[in-house]
Short mmCIF file of C-alpha atoms and ligand atoms in Angstrom, two decimals:
data_model
loop_
_atom_site.label_atom_id
_atom_site.label_comp_id
_atom_site.label_asym_id
_atom_site.label_seq_id
_atom_site.Cartn_x
_atom_site.Cartn_y
_atom_site.Cartn_z
CA MET A 1 9.50 56.66 50.80
CA LEU A 2 10.80 59.44 48.61
CA LYS A 3 10.99 57.06 45.66
CA TYR A 4 7.42 55.98 46.30
CA ILE A 5 6.15 59.59 46.16
CA LYS A 6 8.25 60.27 43.05
CA ASP A 7 6.70 57.24 41.31
CA ILE A 8 3.19 58.45 42.14
CA ILE A 9 3.93 61.92 40.72
CA THR A 10 5.50 60.44 37.56
CA GLY A 11 2.49 58.15 37.14
CA ALA A 12 0.07 61.05 37.51
CA ILE A 13 1.99 63.18 34.99
CA THR A 14 2.08 60.31 32.48
CA LEU A 15 -1.65 59.78 32.95
CA LEU A 16 -2.36 63.47 32.35
CA GLU A 17 -0.16 63.49 29.24
CA GLY A 18 -2.12 60.53 27.86
CA MET A 19 -5.46 62.18 28.67
CA ALA A 20 -4.30 65.42 26.99
CA ILE A 21 -3.65 63.52 23.75
CA THR A 22 -7.03 61.79 24.04
CA PHE A 23 -8.84 65.12 24.51
CA LYS A 24 -6.91 66.71 21.66
CA TYR A 25 -8.15 64.09 19.17
CA MET A 26 -11.63 63.81 20.70
CA PHE A 27 -12.75 67.09 19.13
CA GLN A 28 -11.04 66.68 15.76
CA LYS A 29 -12.77 65.39 12.62
CA PRO A 30 -12.06 61.63 12.43
CA ILE A 31 -10.00 60.41 9.49
CA THR A 32 -11.30 56.86 9.79
CA LEU A 33 -14.65 55.62 8.41
CA GLN A 34 -17.22 53.48 10.17
CA TYR A 35 -17.18 50.72 7.54
CA PRO A 36 -19.51 49.13 6.40
CA GLU A 37 -22.02 51.87 7.28
CA GLN A 38 -19.72 54.46 5.73
CA LYS A 39 -18.03 53.71 2.41
CA ALA A 40 -14.83 55.23 1.08
CA GLN A 41 -14.97 57.23 -2.15
CA MET A 42 -12.49 55.61 -4.50
CA THR A 43 -10.27 57.62 -6.83
CA THR A 44 -10.93 57.46 -10.58
CA ARG A 45 -7.79 55.37 -11.08
CA PHE A 46 -8.88 52.80 -8.50
CA ARG A 47 -9.06 49.28 -9.96
CA GLY A 48 -12.23 47.61 -8.83
CA ARG A 49 -13.81 44.82 -10.83
CA LEU A 50 -14.09 45.09 -14.62
CA VAL A 51 -17.30 46.54 -16.10
CA MET A 52 -18.57 47.37 -19.57
CA PRO A 53 -20.58 50.56 -19.12
CA VAL A 54 -23.47 51.62 -21.30
CA ASP A 55 -22.65 54.74 -23.30
CA GLU A 56 -25.78 56.86 -22.73
CA GLU A 57 -25.31 58.62 -26.09
CA LYS A 58 -25.22 55.32 -28.01
CA GLY A 59 -27.72 53.63 -25.74
CA ASP A 60 -25.44 50.58 -25.75
CA ASN A 61 -21.93 49.50 -24.79
CA ARG A 62 -18.93 50.51 -26.93
CA CYS A 63 -17.51 47.03 -27.55
CA THR A 64 -16.82 45.97 -31.16
CA ALA A 65 -15.83 42.41 -30.25
CA CYS A 66 -12.32 43.00 -31.66
CA ASN A 67 -10.85 40.55 -29.12
CA ILE A 68 -7.78 42.67 -28.38
CA CYS A 69 -8.49 42.59 -24.65
CA VAL A 70 -8.83 38.79 -24.78
CA LYS A 71 -5.34 38.49 -26.26
CA ALA A 72 -3.89 41.00 -23.79
CA CYS A 73 -5.23 39.32 -20.67
CA PRO A 74 -2.41 37.32 -19.05
CA ASN A 75 -4.83 35.19 -17.05
CA TYR A 76 -7.34 34.24 -19.74
CA SER A 77 -10.05 35.91 -17.72
CA ILE A 78 -12.03 37.23 -20.71
CA ALA A 79 -13.95 35.51 -23.50
CA VAL A 80 -15.80 37.51 -26.16
CA GLU A 81 -18.44 36.11 -28.48
CA ARG A 82 -19.38 38.06 -31.63
CA LEU A 83 -22.87 38.81 -32.80
CA THR A 84 -23.74 37.48 -36.26
CA ASP A 85 -26.43 38.48 -38.75
CA GLU A 86 -29.01 36.11 -40.30
CA THR A 87 -26.44 34.87 -42.86
CA GLY A 88 -23.91 34.06 -40.15
CA LYS A 89 -21.69 37.04 -41.02
CA PRO A 90 -19.99 38.44 -37.91
CA LYS A 91 -21.00 41.92 -36.77
CA PRO A 92 -18.74 44.39 -34.96
CA LYS A 93 -20.61 43.84 -31.74
CA ALA A 94 -20.28 41.51 -28.77
CA ALA A 95 -23.03 38.98 -28.14
CA SER A 96 -21.45 38.20 -24.80
CA PHE A 97 -18.40 39.26 -22.82
CA THR A 98 -17.55 36.68 -20.18
CA TYR A 99 -15.38 38.00 -17.40
CA ASN A 100 -14.00 35.72 -14.71
CA MET A 101 -13.35 37.82 -11.64
CA GLY A 102 -11.93 34.77 -9.84
CA THR A 103 -8.88 34.64 -12.10
CA CYS A 104 -8.59 38.37 -12.78
CA MET A 105 -5.58 40.04 -11.13
CA PHE A 106 -6.86 43.59 -11.69
CA CYS A 107 -3.83 44.49 -13.80
CA ASN A 108 -5.83 46.86 -16.06
CA LEU A 109 -4.10 45.60 -19.23
CA CYS A 110 -7.41 44.82 -20.94
CA VAL A 111 -8.63 48.37 -20.26
CA GLU A 112 -5.42 49.93 -21.55
CA VAL A 113 -5.44 48.04 -24.85
CA CYS A 114 -9.13 48.54 -25.67
CA PRO A 115 -9.21 50.98 -28.60
CA PHE A 116 -12.81 51.96 -27.89
CA SER A 117 -12.68 52.54 -24.12
CA ALA A 118 -15.41 49.92 -23.87
CA ILE A 119 -14.31 48.47 -20.57
CA VAL A 120 -13.19 50.07 -17.35
CA MET A 121 -12.25 49.01 -13.86
CA SER A 122 -15.04 50.21 -11.61
CA GLU A 123 -15.04 51.56 -8.07
CA GLU A 124 -16.52 48.32 -6.74
CA TYR A 125 -14.40 46.74 -4.03
CA GLU A 126 -16.87 44.59 -2.11
CA LEU A 127 -16.38 41.55 -4.29
CA ALA A 128 -16.71 38.59 -1.92
CA VAL A 129 -19.25 35.96 -2.96
CA TYR A 130 -20.36 32.60 -1.56
CA ASP A 131 -19.95 30.51 -4.72
CA ARG A 132 -17.45 30.58 -7.55
CA LYS A 133 -20.09 30.76 -10.25
CA SER A 134 -21.00 34.25 -9.08
CA LEU A 135 -17.48 35.37 -9.99
CA ILE A 136 -18.23 34.83 -13.67
CA LYS A 137 -20.24 37.62 -15.28
CA ASP A 138 -21.50 38.48 -18.74
CA LEU A 139 -20.65 42.16 -18.95
CA VAL A 140 -22.82 42.72 -22.04
CA ALA A 141 -25.92 41.38 -20.34
CA GLU A 142 -25.13 43.35 -17.21
CA LYS A 143 -25.70 46.75 -18.91
CA TYR A 144 -23.65 48.52 -16.29
CA LYS A 145 -24.35 52.19 -15.56
CA LEU A 146 -21.12 53.88 -14.55
CA LYS A 147 -22.09 56.94 -12.55
CA GLY A 148 -20.52 59.69 -10.46
CA ARG A 149 -16.95 60.85 -10.71
CA LYS A 150 -15.73 57.66 -12.36
CA GLY A 151 -18.53 57.84 -14.95
CA LYS A 152 -17.54 61.40 -15.90
CA TRP A 153 -13.88 60.40 -16.07
CA TRP A 154 -14.71 57.48 -18.37
CA ILE A 155 -16.79 59.65 -20.73
CA SER A 156 -14.04 62.27 -20.91
CA LYS A 157 -11.58 59.50 -21.83
CA PHE A 158 -13.21 58.58 -25.13
CA LYS A 159 -14.64 62.05 -25.85
CA ASP A 160 -11.08 63.42 -25.84
CA GLU A 161 -9.96 60.61 -28.17
CA GLU A 162 -12.91 61.22 -30.55
CA GLN A 163 -12.04 64.91 -30.81
CA VAL A 164 -8.44 64.20 -31.87
S1 LIG B 1 -7.59 43.26 -15.38
FE1 LIG B 1 -5.88 42.00 -16.15
S2 LIG B 1 -6.30 39.93 -15.43
FE2 LIG B 1 -8.21 41.10 -15.21
S3 LIG B 1 -9.34 40.71 -17.08
FE3 LIG B 1 -8.16 42.58 -17.43
S4 LIG B 1 -6.21 41.91 -18.36
FE4 LIG B 1 -7.22 40.11 -17.46
S1 LIG B 2 -13.71 45.42 -24.81
FE1 LIG B 2 -12.52 46.64 -26.25
S2 LIG B 2 -10.73 45.39 -26.73
FE2 LIG B 2 -12.25 44.04 -25.78
S3 LIG B 2 -13.37 43.13 -27.48
FE3 LIG B 2 -14.51 44.96 -26.82
S4 LIG B 2 -13.74 46.65 -28.10
FE4 LIG B 2 -12.28 44.96 -28.29
#
């Protein structure tokens, strides 16, 4: 009988302890997000999918079609085609920049080797698609506008280099 009463008291105490913890956290600001309604703000170093932003000052992207990123990519995920003039002479400008997100491993090597800061890994992380073709993008045609914190960070990257 005594054991029975002891068990009831222990059970009640345990229950109260649990409730105390529940109440303690009930009135605190939650650290979790209600995804997908709420989206996390990524850090500037976050590696989302590759983009080629438009430099607002130039009114165009910064790519010179030098192909360094193509050579650096371990997965052959990039193909760059150069623009040519009427005589067929190549111009320092990309006609197209084909990026295959399906084979990209988000290593950032292409971004690091680009001498013109023309490409950057964006904050985009919702990358699921229904067909493989949608994983292949022409970044020149996309005319991506990199905004917010990441946009400012990207501009400061090449502005600092230009001032050196
Ligand atoms: S992030 Fe890496 S794998 Fe993806 S395109 Fe750039 S170099 Fe290639
Ligand atoms: S993105 Fe950079 S490294 Fe790649 S082709 Fe353009 S300028 Fe060259």
